[in-house]
Every structure is written in structure tokens, then in C-alpha cells.
Coordinates of N, CA and C and ligand atoms in Angstrom, one line a residue:
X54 N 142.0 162.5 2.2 CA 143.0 161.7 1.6 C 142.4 160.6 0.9
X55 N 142.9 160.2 -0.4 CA 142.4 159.4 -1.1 C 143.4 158.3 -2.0
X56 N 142.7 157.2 -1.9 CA 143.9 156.1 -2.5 C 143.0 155.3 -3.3
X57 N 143.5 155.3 -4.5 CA 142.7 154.3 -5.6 C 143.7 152.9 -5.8
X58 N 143.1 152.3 -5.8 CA 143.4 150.8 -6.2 C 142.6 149.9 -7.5
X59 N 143.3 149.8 -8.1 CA 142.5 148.3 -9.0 C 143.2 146.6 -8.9
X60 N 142.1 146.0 -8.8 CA 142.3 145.0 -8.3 C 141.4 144.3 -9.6
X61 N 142.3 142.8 -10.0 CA 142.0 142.1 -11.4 C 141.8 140.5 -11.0
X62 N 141.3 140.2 -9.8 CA 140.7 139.1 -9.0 C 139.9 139.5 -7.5
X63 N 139.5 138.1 -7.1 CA 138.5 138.2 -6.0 C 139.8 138.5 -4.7
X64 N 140.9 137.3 -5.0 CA 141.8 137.6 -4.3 C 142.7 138.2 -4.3
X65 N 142.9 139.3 -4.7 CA 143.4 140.6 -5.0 C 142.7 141.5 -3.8
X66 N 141.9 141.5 -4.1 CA 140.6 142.1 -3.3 C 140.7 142.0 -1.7
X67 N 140.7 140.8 -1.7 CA 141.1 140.1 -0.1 C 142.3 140.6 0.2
X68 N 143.1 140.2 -0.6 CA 144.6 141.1 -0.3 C 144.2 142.4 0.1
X69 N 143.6 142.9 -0.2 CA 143.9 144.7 -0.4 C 143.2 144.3 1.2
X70 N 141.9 144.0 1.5 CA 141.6 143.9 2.9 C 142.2 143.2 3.9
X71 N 143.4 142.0 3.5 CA 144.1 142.0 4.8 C 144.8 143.2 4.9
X72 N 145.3 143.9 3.7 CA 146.6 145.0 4.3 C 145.7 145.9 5.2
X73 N 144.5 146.1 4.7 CA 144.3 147.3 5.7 C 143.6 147.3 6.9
X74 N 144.0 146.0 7.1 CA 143.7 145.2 8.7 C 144.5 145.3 9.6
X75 N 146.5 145.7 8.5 CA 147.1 146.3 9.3 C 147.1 147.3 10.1
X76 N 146.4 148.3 9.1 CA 146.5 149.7 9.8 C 145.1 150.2 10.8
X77 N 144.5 148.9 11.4 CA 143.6 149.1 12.1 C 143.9 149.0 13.5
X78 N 143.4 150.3 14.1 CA 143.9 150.1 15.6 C 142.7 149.9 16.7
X79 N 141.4 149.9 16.1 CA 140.3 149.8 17.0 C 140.0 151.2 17.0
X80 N 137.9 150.9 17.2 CA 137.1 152.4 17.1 C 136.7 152.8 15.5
X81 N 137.6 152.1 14.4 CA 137.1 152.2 13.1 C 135.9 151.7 12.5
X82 N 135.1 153.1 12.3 CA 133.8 152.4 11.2 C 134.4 152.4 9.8
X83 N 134.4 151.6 9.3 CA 134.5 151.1 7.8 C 133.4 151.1 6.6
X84 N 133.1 151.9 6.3 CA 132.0 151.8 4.9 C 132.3 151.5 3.7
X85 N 131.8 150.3 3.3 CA 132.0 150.0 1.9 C 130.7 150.6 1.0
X86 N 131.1 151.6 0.1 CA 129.8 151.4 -1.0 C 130.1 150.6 -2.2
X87 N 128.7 150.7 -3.0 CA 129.3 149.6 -4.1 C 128.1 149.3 -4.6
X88 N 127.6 148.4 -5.7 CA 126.6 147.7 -6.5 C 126.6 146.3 -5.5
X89 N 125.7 145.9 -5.9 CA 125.9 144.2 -5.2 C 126.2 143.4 -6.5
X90 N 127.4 143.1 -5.6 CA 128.8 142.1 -6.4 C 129.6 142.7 -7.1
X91 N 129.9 144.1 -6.0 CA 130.9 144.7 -6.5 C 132.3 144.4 -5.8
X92 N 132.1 143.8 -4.5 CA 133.1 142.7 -3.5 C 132.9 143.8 -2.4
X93 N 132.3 143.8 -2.3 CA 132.5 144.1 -0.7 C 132.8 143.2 0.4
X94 N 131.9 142.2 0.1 CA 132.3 141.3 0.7 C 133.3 140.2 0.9
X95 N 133.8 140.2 -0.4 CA 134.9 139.7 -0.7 C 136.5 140.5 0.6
X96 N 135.7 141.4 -0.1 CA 137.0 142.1 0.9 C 137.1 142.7 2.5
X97 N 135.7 142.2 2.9 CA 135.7 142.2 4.3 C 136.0 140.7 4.7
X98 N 136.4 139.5 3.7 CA 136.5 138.7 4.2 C 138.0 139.0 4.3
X99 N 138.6 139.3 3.3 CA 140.3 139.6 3.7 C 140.6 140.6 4.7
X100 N 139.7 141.1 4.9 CA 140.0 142.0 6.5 C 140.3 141.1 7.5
X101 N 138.9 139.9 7.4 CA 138.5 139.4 8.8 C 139.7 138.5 8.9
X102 N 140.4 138.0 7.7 CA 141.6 137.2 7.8 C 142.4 138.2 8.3
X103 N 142.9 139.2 7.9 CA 144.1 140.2 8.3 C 144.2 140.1 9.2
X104 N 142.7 140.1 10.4 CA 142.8 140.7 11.8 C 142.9 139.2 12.6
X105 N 143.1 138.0 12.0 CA 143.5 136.4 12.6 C 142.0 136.1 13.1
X106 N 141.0 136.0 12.3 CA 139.5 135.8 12.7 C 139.3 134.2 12.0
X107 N 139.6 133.4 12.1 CA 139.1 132.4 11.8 C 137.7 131.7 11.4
X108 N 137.5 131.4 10.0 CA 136.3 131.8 8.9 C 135.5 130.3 9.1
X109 N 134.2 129.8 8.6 CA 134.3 130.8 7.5 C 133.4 131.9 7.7
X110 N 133.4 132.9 7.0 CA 133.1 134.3 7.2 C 131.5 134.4 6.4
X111 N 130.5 133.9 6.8 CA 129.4 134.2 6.1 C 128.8 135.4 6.1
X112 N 128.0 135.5 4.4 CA 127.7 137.1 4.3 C 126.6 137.6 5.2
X113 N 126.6 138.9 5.8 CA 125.8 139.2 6.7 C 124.0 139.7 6.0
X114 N 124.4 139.1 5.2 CA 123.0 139.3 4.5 C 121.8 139.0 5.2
X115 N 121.3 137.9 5.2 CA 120.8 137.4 6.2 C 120.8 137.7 7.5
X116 N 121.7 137.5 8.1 CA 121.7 138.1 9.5 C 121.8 139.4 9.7
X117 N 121.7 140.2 8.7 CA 122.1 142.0 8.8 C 123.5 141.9 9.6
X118 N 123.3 141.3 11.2 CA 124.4 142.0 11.7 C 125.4 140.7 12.1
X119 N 126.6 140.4 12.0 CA 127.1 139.6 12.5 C 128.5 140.1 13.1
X120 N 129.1 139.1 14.1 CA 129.6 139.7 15.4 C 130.9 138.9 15.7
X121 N 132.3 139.2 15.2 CA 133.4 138.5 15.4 C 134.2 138.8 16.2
X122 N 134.6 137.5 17.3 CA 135.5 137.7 18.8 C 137.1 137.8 17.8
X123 N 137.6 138.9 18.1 CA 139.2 138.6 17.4 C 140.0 138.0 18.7
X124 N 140.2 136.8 18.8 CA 140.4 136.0 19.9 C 142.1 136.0 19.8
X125 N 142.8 135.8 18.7 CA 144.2 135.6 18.6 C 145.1 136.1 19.4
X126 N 145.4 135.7 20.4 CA 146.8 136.3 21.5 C 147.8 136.9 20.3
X127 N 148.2 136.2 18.8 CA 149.0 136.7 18.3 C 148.8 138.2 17.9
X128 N 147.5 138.4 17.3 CA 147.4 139.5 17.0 C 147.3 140.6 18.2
X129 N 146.8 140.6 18.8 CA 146.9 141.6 20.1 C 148.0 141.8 20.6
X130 N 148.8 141.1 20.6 CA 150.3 140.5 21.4 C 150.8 141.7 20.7
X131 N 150.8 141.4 19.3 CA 151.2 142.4 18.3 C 150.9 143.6 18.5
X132 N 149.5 144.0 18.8 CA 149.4 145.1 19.4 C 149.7 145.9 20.6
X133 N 150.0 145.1 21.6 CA 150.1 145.3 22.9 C 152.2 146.0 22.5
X134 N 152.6 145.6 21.8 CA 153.7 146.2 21.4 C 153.5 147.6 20.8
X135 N 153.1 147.6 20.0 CA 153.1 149.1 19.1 C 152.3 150.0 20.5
X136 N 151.0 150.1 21.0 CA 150.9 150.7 22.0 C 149.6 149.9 22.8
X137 N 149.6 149.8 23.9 CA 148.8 149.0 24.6 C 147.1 149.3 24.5
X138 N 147.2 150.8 24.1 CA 145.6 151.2 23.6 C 145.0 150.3 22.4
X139 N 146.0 149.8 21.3 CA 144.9 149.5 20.2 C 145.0 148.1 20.6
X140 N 143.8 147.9 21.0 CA 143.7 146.0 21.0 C 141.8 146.5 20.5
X141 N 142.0 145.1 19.4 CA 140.5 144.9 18.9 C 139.9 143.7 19.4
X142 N 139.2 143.8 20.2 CA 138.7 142.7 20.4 C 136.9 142.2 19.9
X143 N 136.6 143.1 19.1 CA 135.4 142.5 18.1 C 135.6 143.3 16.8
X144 N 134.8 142.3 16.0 CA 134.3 143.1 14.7 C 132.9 143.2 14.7
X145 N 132.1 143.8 13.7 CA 130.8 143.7 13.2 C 130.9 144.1 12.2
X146 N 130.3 143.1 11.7 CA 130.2 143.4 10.2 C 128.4 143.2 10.1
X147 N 127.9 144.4 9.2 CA 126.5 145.1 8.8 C 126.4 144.8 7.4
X148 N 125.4 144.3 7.1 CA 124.8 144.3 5.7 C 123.1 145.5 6.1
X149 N 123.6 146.6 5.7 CA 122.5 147.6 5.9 C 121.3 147.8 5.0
X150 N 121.6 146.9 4.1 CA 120.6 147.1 3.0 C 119.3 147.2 3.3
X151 N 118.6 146.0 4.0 CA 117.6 145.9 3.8 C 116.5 147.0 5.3
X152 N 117.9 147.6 6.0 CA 117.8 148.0 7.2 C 117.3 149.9 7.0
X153 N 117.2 150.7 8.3 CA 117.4 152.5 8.3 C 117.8 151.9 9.7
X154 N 118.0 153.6 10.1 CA 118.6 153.8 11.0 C 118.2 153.5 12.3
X155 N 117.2 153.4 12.4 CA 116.4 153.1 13.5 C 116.8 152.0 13.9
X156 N 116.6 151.2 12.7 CA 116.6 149.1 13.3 C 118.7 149.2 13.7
X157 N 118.8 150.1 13.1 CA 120.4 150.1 13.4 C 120.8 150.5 14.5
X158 N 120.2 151.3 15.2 CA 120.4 151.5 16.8 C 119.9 150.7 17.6
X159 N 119.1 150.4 17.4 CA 118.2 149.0 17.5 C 119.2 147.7 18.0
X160 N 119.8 147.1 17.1 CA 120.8 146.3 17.4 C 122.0 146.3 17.9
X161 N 122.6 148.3 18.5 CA 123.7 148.7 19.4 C 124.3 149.2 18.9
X162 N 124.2 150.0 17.9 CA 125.1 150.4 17.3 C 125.9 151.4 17.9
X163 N 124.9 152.2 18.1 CA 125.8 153.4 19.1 C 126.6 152.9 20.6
X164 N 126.6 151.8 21.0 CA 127.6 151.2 21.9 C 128.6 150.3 21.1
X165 N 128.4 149.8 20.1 CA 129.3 149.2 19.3 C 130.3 150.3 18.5
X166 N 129.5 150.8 17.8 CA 130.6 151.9 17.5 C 131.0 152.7 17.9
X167 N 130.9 153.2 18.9 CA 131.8 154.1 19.7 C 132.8 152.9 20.6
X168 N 132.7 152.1 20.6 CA 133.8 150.9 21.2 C 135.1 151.3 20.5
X169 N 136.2 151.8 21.6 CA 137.6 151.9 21.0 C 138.1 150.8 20.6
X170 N 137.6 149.7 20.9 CA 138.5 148.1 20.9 C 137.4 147.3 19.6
X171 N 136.3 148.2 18.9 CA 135.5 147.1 18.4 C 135.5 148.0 16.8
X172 N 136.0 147.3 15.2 CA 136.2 147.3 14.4 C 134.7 147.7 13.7
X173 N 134.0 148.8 13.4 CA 132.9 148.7 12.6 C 132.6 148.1 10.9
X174 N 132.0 147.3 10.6 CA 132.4 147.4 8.4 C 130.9 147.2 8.6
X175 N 130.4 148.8 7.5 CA 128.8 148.7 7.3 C 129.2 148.6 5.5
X176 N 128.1 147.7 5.4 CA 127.8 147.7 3.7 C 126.4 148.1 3.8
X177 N 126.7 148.8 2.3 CA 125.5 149.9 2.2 C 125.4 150.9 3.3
X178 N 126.4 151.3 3.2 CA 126.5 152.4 4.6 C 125.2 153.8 4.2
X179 N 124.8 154.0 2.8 CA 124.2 154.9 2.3 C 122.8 154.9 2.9
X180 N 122.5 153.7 3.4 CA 121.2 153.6 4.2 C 120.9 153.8 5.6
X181 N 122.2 154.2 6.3 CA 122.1 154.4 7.3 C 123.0 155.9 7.7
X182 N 123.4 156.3 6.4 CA 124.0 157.5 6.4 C 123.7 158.3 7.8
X183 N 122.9 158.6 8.6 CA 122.7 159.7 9.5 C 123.1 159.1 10.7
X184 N 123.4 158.1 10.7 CA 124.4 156.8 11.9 C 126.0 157.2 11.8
X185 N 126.6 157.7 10.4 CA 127.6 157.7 10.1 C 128.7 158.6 10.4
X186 N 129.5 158.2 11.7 CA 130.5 159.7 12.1 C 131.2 160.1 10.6
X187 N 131.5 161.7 10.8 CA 132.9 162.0 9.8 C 133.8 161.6 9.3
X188 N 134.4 161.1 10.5 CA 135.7 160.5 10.5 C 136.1 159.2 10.1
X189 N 134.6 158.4 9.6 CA 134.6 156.7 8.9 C 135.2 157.1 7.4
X190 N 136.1 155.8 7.7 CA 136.8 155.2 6.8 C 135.9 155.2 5.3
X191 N 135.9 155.6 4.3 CA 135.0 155.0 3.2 C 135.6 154.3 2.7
X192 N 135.0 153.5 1.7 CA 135.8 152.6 0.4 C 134.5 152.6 -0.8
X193 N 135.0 152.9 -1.7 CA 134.2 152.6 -2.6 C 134.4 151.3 -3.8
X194 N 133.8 150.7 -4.3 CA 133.9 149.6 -4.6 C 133.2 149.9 -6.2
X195 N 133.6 149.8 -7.2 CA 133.1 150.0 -8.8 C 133.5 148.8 -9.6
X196 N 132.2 147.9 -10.2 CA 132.6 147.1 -11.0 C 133.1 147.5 -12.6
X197 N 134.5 146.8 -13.1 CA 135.1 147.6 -14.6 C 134.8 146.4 -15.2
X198 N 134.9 145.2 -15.0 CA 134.6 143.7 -15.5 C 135.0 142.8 -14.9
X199 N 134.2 141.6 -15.3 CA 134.1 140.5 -14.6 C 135.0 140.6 -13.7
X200 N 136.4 140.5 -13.9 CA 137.5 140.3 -12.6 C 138.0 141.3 -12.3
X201 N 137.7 142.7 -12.8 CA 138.5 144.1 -12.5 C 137.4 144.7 -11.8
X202 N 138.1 145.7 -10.9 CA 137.1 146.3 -9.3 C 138.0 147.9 -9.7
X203 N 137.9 148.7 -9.1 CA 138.4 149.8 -8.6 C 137.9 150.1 -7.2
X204 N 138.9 150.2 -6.5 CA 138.6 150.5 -5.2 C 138.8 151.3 -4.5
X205 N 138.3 152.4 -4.3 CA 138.8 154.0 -3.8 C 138.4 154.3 -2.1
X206 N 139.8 154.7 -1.4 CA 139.8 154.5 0.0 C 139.7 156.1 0.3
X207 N 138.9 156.4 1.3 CA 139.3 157.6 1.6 C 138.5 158.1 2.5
X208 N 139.2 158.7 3.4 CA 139.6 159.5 4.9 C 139.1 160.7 5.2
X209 N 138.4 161.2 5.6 CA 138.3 162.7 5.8 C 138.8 163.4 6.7
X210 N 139.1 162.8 8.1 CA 140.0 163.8 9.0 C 140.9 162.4 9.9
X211 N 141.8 162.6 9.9 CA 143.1 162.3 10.3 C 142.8 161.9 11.8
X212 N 142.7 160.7 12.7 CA 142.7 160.6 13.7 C 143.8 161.0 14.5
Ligands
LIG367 P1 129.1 142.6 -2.7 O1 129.3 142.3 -1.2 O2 129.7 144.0 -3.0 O3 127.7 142.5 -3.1 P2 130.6 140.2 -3.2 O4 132.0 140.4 -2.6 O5 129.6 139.4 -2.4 O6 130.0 141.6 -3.5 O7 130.7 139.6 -4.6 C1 131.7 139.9 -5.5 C2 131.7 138.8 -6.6 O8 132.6 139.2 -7.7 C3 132.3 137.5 -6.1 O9 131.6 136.5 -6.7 C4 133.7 137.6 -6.5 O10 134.3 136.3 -6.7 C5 133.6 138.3 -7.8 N1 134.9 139.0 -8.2 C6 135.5 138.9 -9.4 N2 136.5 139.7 -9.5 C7 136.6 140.4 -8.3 C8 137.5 141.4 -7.8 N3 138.5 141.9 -8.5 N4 137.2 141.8 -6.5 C9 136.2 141.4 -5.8 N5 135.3 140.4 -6.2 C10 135.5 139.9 -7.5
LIG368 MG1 127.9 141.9 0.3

């Protein structure tokens, strides 16, 4: 399944990643590919807002890995309604670049991502590609100009 988007600001961008903070129920790896400053990050910041994570949201560049408590009673509350399985109670967000797969297990990955309750988002997922289940979320990210993106979402098997 595949959904294209173009987006003609940074906050467009953010938008597009709070909405699809809705449709997260925990256990999702998220891959963004992309050029650097094609927004990936931009738009994992509008995730980390969607999911009521309180910013500010620094890039994980530096840190490679950084590690967010989604603490909001509101949002879970919310979840605890729809069904009592999806409650997220972390994110991680990966800047892979400078990383392989090795230093990536290295830091837990394979207990973090397999966590039903914990949100995966790798950038530059292509460098750790052999870490990467099936079933992760992609997004691709293409710069058209300065303020225009294309952003293509897409699914391979249906949880
Ligand atoms: P990446 O993480 O892919 O390297 P960033 O999100 O850090 O990219 O940077 C994207 C840059 O492009 C930011 O400076 C942002 O303000 C700018 N920008 C301009 N238009 C857009 C857009 N439509 N979507 C996302 N970012 C945009
Ligand atoms: Mg980035």
C-alpha cells in the first residue's frame, strides 16, 4: 500500500507527522529515507508532537539514539479506549547514518524494537537495512524545492 503526499512547508510536514501519530498503536518501526534536509526530521518532530511528547525535540544526530517517555495520561487514556493493548509508552528515535548494524544492536535494538508499547523512527534506515523487519512502515522523503517535499508512505503487509 502506497500514499504520496506533497507538502509546500516545514509545517506541512509536521502536520503530515502528527496525523500519522494517530494511526500508531505501538511495536512500529518507522523508516524514513531521504537526502539530508529532505525533513525527516522535521517530521519526526510532528510525530513526537502527535504522540503528546513534549519538545524540544533535538536531532538525533549527535546522539545517534535518543529515547522519549510518552508520559501523557491524555494520550494513553485515549488509547486505553480504543483497545487496552495499544498504549505507547516510548519512542526512539535513530539517526543511523553514521552507525551499521552491529553498533545498532549494540544500543538494544532488538529489545526496543520488538517492544509492543515502544514506537521505532530510524533515519537512514538503508544503513542498517539487515536490522529492518518486513513489516516497517517506510516513508520516503524527496526534495522538489526549497519548500516542496514529496512524501511517499508505504506498507508492505497489513498488521
Ligand atoms: P533531514 O532530517 O531529512 O536531514 P531536516 O528535517 O533536518 O532534514 O531538514 C529539512 C529542512 O528543510 C529544514 O530546514 C526545514 O525547515 C526545511 N524545509 C523546507 N520546506 C520543507 C518541507 N516542505 N518539509 C520539510 N522540511 C522543509
Ligand atoms: Mg535528520
Amino acid at each position: 500500500m502506497r500514499h504520496e503526499f506533497q507538502t509546500i512547508s516545514s509545517e506541512q510536514t509536521k502536520k503530515l507527522g502528527q496525523l500519522l501519530a494517530q494511526e500508531l498503536h505501538g511495536g512500529e518501526i518507522i523508516c524514513l529515507s531521504g537526502d539530508l534536509g529532505a525533513g525527516k526530521t522535521t517530521f519526526t518532530q510532528g510525530l513526537l508532537k502527535g504522540l503528546k511528547i513534549k519538545g524540544p525535540y533535538t536531532s538525533p544526530t549527535f546522539a545517534i539514539l535518543k529515547q522519549y517517555n510518552v508520559s501523557s495520561r491524555k494520550y494513553n487514556a485515549k488509547s486505553i479506549i480504543h483497545n487496552t493493548k495499544y498504549i505507547i509508552h516510548d519512542v526512539y528515535h535513530i539517526d543511523a547514518y553514521r552507525i551499521n548494524s552491529k553498533d545498532l544492536l549494540e544500543l538494544g535494538f532488538a529489545d526496543f524494537a520488538n517492544n509492543a508499547n515502544s514506537i521505532t523512527i530510524i533515519e537512514w534506515p538503508e544503513k542498517v537495512k539487515k536490522l529492518i523487519p518486513t513489516d516497517a512502515l517506510w516513508i520516503k522523503f524527496e526534495w522538489l524545492s526549497d519548500k516542496e517535499r514529496t512524501i511517499t508512505l508505504s506498507i508492505k503487509k497489513e498488521h
